[in-house]
PDB file of C-alpha atoms and ligand atoms in Angstrom:
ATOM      1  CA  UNK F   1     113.392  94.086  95.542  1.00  0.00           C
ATOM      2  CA  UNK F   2     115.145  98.203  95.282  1.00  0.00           C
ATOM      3  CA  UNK F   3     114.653  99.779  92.247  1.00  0.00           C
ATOM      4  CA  UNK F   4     118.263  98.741  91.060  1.00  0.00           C
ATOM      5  CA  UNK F   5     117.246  94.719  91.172  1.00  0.00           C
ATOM      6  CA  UNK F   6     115.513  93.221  88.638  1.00  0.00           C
ATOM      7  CA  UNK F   7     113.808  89.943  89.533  1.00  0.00           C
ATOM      8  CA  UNK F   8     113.453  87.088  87.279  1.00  0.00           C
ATOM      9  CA  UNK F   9     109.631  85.353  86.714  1.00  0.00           C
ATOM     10  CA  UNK F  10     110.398  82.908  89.306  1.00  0.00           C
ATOM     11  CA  UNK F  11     112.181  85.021  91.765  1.00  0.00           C
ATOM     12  CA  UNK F  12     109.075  87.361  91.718  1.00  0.00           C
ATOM     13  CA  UNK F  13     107.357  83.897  92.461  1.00  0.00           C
ATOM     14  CA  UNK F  14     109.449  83.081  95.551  1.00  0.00           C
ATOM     15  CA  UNK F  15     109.360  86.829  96.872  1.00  0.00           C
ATOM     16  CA  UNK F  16     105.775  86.581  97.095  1.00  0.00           C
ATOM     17  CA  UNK F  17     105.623  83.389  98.876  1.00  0.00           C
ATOM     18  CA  UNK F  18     107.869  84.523 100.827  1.00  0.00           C
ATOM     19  CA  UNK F  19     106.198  87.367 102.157  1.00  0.00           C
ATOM     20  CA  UNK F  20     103.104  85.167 102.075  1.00  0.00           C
ATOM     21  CA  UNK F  21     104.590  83.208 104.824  1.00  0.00           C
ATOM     22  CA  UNK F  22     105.721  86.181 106.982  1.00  0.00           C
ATOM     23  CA  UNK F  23     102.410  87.706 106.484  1.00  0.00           C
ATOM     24  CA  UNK F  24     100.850  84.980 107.381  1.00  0.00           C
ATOM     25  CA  UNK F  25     103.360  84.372 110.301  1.00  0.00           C
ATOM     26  CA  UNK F  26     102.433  87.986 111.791  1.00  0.00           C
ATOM     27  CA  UNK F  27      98.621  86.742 111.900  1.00  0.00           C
ATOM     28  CA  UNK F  28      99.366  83.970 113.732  1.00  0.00           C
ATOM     29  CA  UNK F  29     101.233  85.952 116.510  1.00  0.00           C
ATOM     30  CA  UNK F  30      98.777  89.109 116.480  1.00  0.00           C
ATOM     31  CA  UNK F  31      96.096  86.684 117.102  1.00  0.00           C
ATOM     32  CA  UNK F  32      98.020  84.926 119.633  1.00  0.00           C
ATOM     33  CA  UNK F  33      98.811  88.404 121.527  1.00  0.00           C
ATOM     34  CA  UNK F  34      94.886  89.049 120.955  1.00  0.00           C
ATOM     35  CA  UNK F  35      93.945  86.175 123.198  1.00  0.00           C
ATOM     36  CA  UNK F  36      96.141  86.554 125.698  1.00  0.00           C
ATOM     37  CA  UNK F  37      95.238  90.197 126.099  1.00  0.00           C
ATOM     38  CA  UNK F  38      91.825  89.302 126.198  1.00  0.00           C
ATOM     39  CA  UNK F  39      92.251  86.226 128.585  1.00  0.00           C
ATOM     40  CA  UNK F  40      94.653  88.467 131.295  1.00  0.00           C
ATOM     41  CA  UNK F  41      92.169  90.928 131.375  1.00  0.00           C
ATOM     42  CA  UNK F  42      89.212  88.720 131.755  1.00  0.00           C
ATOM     43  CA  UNK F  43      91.329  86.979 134.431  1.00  0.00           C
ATOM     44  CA  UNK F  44      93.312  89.772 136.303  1.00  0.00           C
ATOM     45  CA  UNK F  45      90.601  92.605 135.408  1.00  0.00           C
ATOM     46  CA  UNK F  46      94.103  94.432 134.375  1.00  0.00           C
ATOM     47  CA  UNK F  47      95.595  94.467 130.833  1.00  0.00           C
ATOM     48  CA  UNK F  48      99.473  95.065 130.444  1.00  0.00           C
ATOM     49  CA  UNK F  49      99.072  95.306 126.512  1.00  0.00           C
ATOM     50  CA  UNK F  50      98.776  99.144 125.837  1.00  0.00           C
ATOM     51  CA  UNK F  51      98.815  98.730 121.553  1.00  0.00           C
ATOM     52  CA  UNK F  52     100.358  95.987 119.182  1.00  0.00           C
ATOM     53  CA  UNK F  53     101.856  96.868 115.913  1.00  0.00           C
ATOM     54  CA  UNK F  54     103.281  94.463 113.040  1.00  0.00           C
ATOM     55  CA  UNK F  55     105.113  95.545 110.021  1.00  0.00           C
ATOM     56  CA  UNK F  56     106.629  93.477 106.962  1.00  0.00           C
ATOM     57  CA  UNK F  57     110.425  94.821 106.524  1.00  0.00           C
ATOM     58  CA  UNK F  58     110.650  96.533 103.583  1.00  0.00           C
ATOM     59  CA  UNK F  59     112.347  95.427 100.558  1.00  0.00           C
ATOM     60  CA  UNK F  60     114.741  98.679 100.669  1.00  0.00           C
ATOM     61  CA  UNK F  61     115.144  97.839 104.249  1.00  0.00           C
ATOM     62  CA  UNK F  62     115.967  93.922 103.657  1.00  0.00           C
ATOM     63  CA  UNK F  63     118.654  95.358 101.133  1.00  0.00           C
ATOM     64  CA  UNK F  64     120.295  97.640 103.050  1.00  0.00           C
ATOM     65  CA  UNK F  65     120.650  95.141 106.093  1.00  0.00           C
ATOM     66  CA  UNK F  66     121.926  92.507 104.008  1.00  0.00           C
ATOM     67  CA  UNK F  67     125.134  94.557 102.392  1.00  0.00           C
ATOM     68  CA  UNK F  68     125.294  96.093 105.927  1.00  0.00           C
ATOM     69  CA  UNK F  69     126.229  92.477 107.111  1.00  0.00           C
ATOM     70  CA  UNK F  70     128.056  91.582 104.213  1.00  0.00           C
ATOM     71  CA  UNK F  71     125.438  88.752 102.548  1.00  0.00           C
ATOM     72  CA  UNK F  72     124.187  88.593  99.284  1.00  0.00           C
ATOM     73  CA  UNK F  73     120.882  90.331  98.444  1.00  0.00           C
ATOM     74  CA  UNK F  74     119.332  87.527  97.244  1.00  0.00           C
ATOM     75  CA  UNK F  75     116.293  85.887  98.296  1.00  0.00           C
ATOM     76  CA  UNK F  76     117.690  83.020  99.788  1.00  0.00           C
ATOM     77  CA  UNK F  77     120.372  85.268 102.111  1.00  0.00           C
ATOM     78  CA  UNK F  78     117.404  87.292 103.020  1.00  0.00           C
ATOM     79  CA  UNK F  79     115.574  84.312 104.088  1.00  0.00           C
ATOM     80  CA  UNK F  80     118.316  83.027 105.505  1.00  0.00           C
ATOM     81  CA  UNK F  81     120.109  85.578 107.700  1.00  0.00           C
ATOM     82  CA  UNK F  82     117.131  88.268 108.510  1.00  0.00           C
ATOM     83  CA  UNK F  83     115.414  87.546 111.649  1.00  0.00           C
ATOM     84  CA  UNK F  84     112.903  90.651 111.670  1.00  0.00           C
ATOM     85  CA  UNK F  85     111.093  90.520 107.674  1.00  0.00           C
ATOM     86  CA  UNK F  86     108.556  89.851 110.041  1.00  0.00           C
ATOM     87  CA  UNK F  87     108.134  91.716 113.341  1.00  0.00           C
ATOM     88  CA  UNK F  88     105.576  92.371 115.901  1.00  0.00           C
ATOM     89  CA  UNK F  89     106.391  95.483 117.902  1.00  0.00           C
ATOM     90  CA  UNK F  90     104.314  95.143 122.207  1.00  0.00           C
ATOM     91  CA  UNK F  91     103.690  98.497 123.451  1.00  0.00           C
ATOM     92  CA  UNK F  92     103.379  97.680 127.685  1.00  0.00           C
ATOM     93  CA  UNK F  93     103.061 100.401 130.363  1.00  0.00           C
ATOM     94  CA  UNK F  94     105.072  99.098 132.605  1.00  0.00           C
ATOM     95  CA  UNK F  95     108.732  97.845 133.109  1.00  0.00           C
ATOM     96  CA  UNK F  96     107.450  94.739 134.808  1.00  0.00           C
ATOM     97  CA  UNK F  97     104.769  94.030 132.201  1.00  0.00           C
ATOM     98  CA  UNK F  98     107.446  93.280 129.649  1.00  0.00           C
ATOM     99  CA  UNK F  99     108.999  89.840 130.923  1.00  0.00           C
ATOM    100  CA  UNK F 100     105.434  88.626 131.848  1.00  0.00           C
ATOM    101  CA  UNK F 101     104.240  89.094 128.177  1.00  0.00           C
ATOM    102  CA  UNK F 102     107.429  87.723 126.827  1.00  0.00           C
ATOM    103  CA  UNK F 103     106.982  84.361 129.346  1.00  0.00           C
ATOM    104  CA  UNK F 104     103.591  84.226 128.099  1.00  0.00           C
ATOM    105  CA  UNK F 105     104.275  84.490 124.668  1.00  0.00           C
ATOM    106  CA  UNK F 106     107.851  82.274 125.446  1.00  0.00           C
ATOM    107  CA  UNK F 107     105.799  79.418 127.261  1.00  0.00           C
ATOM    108  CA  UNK F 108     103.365  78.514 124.545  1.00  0.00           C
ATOM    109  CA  UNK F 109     103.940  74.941 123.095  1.00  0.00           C
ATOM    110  CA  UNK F 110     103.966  75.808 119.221  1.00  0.00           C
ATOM    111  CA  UNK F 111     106.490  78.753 119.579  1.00  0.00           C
ATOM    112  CA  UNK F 112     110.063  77.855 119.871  1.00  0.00           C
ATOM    113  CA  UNK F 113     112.349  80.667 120.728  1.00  0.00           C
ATOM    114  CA  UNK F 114     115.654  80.981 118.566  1.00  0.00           C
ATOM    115  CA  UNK F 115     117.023  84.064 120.509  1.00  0.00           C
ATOM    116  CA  UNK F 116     116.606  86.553 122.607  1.00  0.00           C
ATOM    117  CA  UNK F 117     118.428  90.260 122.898  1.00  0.00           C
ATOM    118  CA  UNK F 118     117.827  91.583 126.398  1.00  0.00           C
ATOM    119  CA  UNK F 119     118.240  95.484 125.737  1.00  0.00           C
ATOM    120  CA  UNK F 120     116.488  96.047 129.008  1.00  0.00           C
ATOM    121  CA  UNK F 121     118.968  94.391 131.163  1.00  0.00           C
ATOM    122  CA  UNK F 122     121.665  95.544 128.846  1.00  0.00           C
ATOM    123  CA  UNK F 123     120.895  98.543 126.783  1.00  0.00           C
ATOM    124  CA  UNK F 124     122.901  99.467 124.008  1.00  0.00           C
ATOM    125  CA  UNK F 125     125.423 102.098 124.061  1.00  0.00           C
ATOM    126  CA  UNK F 126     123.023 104.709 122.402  1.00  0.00           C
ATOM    127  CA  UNK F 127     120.141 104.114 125.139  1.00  0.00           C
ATOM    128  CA  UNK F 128     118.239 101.651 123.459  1.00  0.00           C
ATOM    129  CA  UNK F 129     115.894  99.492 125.642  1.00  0.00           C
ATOM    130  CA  UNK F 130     113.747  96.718 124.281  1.00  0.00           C
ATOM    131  CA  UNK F 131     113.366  93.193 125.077  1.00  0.00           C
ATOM    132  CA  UNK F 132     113.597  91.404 121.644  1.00  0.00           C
ATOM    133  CA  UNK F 133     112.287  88.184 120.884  1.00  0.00           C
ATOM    134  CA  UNK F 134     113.170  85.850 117.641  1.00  0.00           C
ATOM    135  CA  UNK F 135     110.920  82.836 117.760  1.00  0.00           C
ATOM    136  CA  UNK F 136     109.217  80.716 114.864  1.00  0.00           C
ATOM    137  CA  UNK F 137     105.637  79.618 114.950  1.00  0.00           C
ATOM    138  CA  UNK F 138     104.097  77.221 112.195  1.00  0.00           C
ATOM    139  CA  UNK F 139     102.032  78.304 109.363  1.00  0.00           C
ATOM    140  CA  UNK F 140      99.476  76.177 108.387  1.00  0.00           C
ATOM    141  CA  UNK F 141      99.498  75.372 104.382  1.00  0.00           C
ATOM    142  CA  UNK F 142      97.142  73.388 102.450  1.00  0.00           C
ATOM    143  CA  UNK F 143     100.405  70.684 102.140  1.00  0.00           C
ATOM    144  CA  UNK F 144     102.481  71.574 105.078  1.00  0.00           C
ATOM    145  CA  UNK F 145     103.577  73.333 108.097  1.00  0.00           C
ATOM    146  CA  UNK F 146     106.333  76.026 107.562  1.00  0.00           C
ATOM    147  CA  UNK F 147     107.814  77.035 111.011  1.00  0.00           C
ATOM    148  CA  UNK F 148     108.480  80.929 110.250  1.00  0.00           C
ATOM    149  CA  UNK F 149     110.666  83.430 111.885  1.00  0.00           C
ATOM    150  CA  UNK F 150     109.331  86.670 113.576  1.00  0.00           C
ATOM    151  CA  UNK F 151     110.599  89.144 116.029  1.00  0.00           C
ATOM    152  CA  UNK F 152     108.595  89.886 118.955  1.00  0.00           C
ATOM    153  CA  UNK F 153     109.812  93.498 120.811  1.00  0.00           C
ATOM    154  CA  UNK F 154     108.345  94.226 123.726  1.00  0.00           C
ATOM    155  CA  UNK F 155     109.178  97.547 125.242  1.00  0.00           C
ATOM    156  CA  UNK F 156     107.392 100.294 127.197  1.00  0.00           C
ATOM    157  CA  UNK F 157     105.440 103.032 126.194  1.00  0.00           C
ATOM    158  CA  UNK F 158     108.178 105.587 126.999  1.00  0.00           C
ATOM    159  CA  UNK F 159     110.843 103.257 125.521  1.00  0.00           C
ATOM    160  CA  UNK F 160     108.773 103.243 122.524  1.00  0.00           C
ATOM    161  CA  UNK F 161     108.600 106.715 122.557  1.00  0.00           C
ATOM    162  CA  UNK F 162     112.783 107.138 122.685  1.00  0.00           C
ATOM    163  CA  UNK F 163     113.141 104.620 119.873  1.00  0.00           C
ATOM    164  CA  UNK F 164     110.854 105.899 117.495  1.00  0.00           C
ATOM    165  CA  UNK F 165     111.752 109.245 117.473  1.00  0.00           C
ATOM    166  CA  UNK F 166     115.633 108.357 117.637  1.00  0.00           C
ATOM    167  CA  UNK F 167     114.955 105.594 114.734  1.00  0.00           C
ATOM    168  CA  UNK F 168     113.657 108.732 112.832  1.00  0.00           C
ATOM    169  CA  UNK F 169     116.572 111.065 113.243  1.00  0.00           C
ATOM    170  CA  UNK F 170     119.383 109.113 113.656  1.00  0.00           C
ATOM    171  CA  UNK F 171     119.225 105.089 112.856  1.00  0.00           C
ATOM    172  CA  UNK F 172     118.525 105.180 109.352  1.00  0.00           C
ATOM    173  CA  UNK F 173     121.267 107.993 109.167  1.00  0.00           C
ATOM    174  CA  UNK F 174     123.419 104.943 109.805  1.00  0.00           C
ATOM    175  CA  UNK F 175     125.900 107.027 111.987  1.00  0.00           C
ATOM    176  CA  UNK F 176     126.095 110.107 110.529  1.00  0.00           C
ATOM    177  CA  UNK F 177     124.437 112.229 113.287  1.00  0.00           C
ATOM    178  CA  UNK F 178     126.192 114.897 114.880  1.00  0.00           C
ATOM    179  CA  UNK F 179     127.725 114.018 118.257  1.00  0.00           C
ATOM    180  CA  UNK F 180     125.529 116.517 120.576  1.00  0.00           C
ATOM    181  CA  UNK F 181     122.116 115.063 119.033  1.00  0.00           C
ATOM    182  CA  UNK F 182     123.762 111.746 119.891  1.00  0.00           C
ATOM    183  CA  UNK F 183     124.370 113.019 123.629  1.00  0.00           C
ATOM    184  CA  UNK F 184     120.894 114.345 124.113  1.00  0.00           C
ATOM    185  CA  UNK F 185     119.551 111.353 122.717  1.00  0.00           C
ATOM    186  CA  UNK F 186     121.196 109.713 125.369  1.00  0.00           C
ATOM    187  CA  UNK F 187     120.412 111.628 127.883  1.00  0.00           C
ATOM    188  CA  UNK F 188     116.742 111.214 127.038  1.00  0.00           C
ATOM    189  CA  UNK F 189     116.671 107.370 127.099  1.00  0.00           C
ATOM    190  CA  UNK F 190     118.246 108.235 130.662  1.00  0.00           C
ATOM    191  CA  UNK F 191     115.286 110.279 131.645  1.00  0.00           C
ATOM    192  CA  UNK F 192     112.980 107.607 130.140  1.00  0.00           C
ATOM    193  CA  UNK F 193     114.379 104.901 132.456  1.00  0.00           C
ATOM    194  CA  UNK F 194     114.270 107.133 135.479  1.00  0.00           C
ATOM    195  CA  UNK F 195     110.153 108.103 134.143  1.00  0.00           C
ATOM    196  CA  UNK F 196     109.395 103.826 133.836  1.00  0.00           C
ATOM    197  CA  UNK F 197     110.567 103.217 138.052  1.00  0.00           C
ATOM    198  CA  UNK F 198     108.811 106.096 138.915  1.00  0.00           C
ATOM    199  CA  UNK F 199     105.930 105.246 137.171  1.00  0.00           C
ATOM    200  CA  UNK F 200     106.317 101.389 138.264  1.00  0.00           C
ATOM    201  CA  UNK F 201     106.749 102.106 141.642  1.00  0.00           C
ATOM    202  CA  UNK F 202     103.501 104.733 141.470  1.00  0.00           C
ATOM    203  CA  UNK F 203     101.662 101.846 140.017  1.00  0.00           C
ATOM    204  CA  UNK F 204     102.982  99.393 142.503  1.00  0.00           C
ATOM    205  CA  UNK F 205     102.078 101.907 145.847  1.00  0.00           C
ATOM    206  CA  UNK F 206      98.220 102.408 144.014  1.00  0.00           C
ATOM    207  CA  UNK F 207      97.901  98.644 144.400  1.00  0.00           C
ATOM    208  CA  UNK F 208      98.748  98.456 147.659  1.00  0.00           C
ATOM    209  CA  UNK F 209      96.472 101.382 148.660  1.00  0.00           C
ATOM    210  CA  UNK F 210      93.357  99.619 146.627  1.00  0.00           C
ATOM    211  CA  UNK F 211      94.423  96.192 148.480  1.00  0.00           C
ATOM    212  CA  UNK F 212      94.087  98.024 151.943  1.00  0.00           C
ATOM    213  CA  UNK F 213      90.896  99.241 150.902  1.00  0.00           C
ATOM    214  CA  UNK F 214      89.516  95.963 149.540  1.00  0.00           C
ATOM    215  CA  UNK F 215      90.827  93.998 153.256  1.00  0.00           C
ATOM    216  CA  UNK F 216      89.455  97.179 155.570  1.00  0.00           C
TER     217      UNK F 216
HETATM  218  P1  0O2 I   1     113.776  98.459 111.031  1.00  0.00           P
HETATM  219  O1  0O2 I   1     113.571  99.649 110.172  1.00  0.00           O
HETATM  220  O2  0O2 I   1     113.046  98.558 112.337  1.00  0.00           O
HETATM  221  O3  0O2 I   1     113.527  97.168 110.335  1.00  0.00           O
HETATM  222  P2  0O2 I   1     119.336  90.519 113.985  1.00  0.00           P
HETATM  223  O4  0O2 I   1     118.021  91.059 113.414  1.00  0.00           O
HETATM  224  O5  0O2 I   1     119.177  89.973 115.378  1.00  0.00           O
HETATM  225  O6  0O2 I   1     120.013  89.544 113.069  1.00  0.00           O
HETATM  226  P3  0O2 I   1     120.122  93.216 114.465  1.00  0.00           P
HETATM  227  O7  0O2 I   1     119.386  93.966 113.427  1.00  0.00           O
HETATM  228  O8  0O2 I   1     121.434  93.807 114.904  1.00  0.00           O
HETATM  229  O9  0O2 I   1     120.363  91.721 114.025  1.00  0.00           O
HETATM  230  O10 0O2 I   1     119.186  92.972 115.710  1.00  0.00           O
HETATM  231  P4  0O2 I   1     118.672  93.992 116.773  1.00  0.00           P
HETATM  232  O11 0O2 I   1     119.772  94.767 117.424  1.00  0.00           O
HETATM  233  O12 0O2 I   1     117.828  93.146 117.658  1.00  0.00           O
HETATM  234  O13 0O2 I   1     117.805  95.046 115.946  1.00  0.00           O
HETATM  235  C1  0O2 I   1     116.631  94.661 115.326  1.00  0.00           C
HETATM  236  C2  0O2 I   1     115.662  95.823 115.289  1.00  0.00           C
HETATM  237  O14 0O2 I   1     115.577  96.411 116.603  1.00  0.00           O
HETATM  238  C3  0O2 I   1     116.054  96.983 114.390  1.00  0.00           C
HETATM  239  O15 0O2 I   1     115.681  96.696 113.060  1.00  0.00           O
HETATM  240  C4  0O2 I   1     115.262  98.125 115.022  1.00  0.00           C
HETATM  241  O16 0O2 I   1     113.889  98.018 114.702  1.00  0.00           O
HETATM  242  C5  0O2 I   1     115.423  97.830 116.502  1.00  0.00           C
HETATM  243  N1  0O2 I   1     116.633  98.475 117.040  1.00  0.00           N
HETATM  244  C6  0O2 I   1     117.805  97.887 117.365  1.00  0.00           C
HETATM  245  N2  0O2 I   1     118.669  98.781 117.841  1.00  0.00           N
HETATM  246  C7  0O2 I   1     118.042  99.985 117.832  1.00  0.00           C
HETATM  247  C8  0O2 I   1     118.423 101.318 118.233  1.00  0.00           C
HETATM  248  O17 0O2 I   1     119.534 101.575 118.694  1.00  0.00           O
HETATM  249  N3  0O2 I   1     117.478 102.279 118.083  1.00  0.00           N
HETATM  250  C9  0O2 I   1     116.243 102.045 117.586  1.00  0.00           C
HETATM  251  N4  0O2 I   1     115.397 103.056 117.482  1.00  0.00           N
HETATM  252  N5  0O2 I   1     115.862 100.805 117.180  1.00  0.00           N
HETATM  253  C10 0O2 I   1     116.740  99.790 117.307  1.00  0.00           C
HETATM  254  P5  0O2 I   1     116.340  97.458 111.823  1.00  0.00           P
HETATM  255  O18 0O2 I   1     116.503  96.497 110.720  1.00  0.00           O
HETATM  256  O19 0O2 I   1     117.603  98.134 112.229  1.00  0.00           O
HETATM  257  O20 0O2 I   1     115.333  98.567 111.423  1.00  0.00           O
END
């Protein structure tokens, strides 16, 4: 895993089926997003999915997490206690895109949901919004079906903005950032909510106006 752990043969072994699985996991979703993206706009004419991303945590991530919360950084506590080794990051324009996807996604019979952190109806202290799915979907292996944890978060393109610029200067600082950086950070995801209703309720008066036109 970090430089400072050495795995054994078979550890190596189960790190790399590990992150088989995961891997494998984040295809299963991607593709999943894929179709419905594809199937709204072929229905609707209108697609709520600006970009998808997927990432596989890092091992120097999965470390750092682990002592954070006080587990052993072994392979088993990783697998264990980490919900996001695999996660799937949905970049929406609009406020109101975000529970639609996450219903869609939600709804589908082979998914089962295992939690859910609302950060848009309750954003963290800092700011933070994002909607954040943990669900499991099953991996199919020559001799069995794993069920396999990713998180889904679905935010909007200015909240993705916000969070990857403050993940950048202050998250991995893990708190030591100085107090007015915190402030303006804050003050930013402020101006970021503000930007989403204005740009929802833009959105929502152009579709009335093209309705008009369509009845007249
Ligand atoms: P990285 O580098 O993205 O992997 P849980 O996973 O539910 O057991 P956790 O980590 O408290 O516990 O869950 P939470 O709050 O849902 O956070 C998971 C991920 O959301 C984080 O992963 C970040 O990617 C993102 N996130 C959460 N809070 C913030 C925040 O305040 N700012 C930003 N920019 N991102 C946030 P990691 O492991 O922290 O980082």
């Amino acid at each position: 895993m970090a430089e400072s752990y050495i795995l054994t043969g078979d550890e190596v072994k189960d790190w790399e089926s590990l992150m088989f699985l995961y891997n494998s996991a984040i295809k299963e979703i991607m593709t999943k997003i894929e179709i419905l993206k594809d199937e709204f706009e072929y229905t609707h004419h209108y697609n709520p999915i600006e970009h998808v991303t997927s990432r596989l945590k890092t091992p120097q991530s999965i470390v750092r997490k682990l002592k954070k919360q006080g587990y052993e950084t072994d392979i088993a506590s990783m697998h264990r206690y980490l919900n996001d080794i695999a996660g799937v990051r949905i970049v929406c324009s609009f406020t109101s895109d975000i529970y639609r996807i996450a219903d869609m996604i939600g709804s589908q019979s082979d998914i089962k949901t295992l939690l859910i952190k609302n950060y848009i109806a309750s954003p963290k202290p800092n700011g933070y919004k994002s909607y954040h799915m943990i669900v499991t979907v099953p991996v199919f292996l020559s001799d069995r079906v794993v069920e396999t944890k990713v998180e889904i978060q679905i935010r909007t393109i200015a909240q993705d903005f916000w969070a990857s610029l403050e993940h950048k200067i202050y998250y991995k600082m893990e708190g030591n950032c100085p107090e007015e950086i915190k402030q303006e950070l804050t003050r930013c995801a402020e101006m970021v909510s503000v930007l989403d209703d204005r740009m929802l309720s833009l959105n929502e008066a152009i579709r009335q106006l093209s309705e008009e036109e369509t009845v007249s």
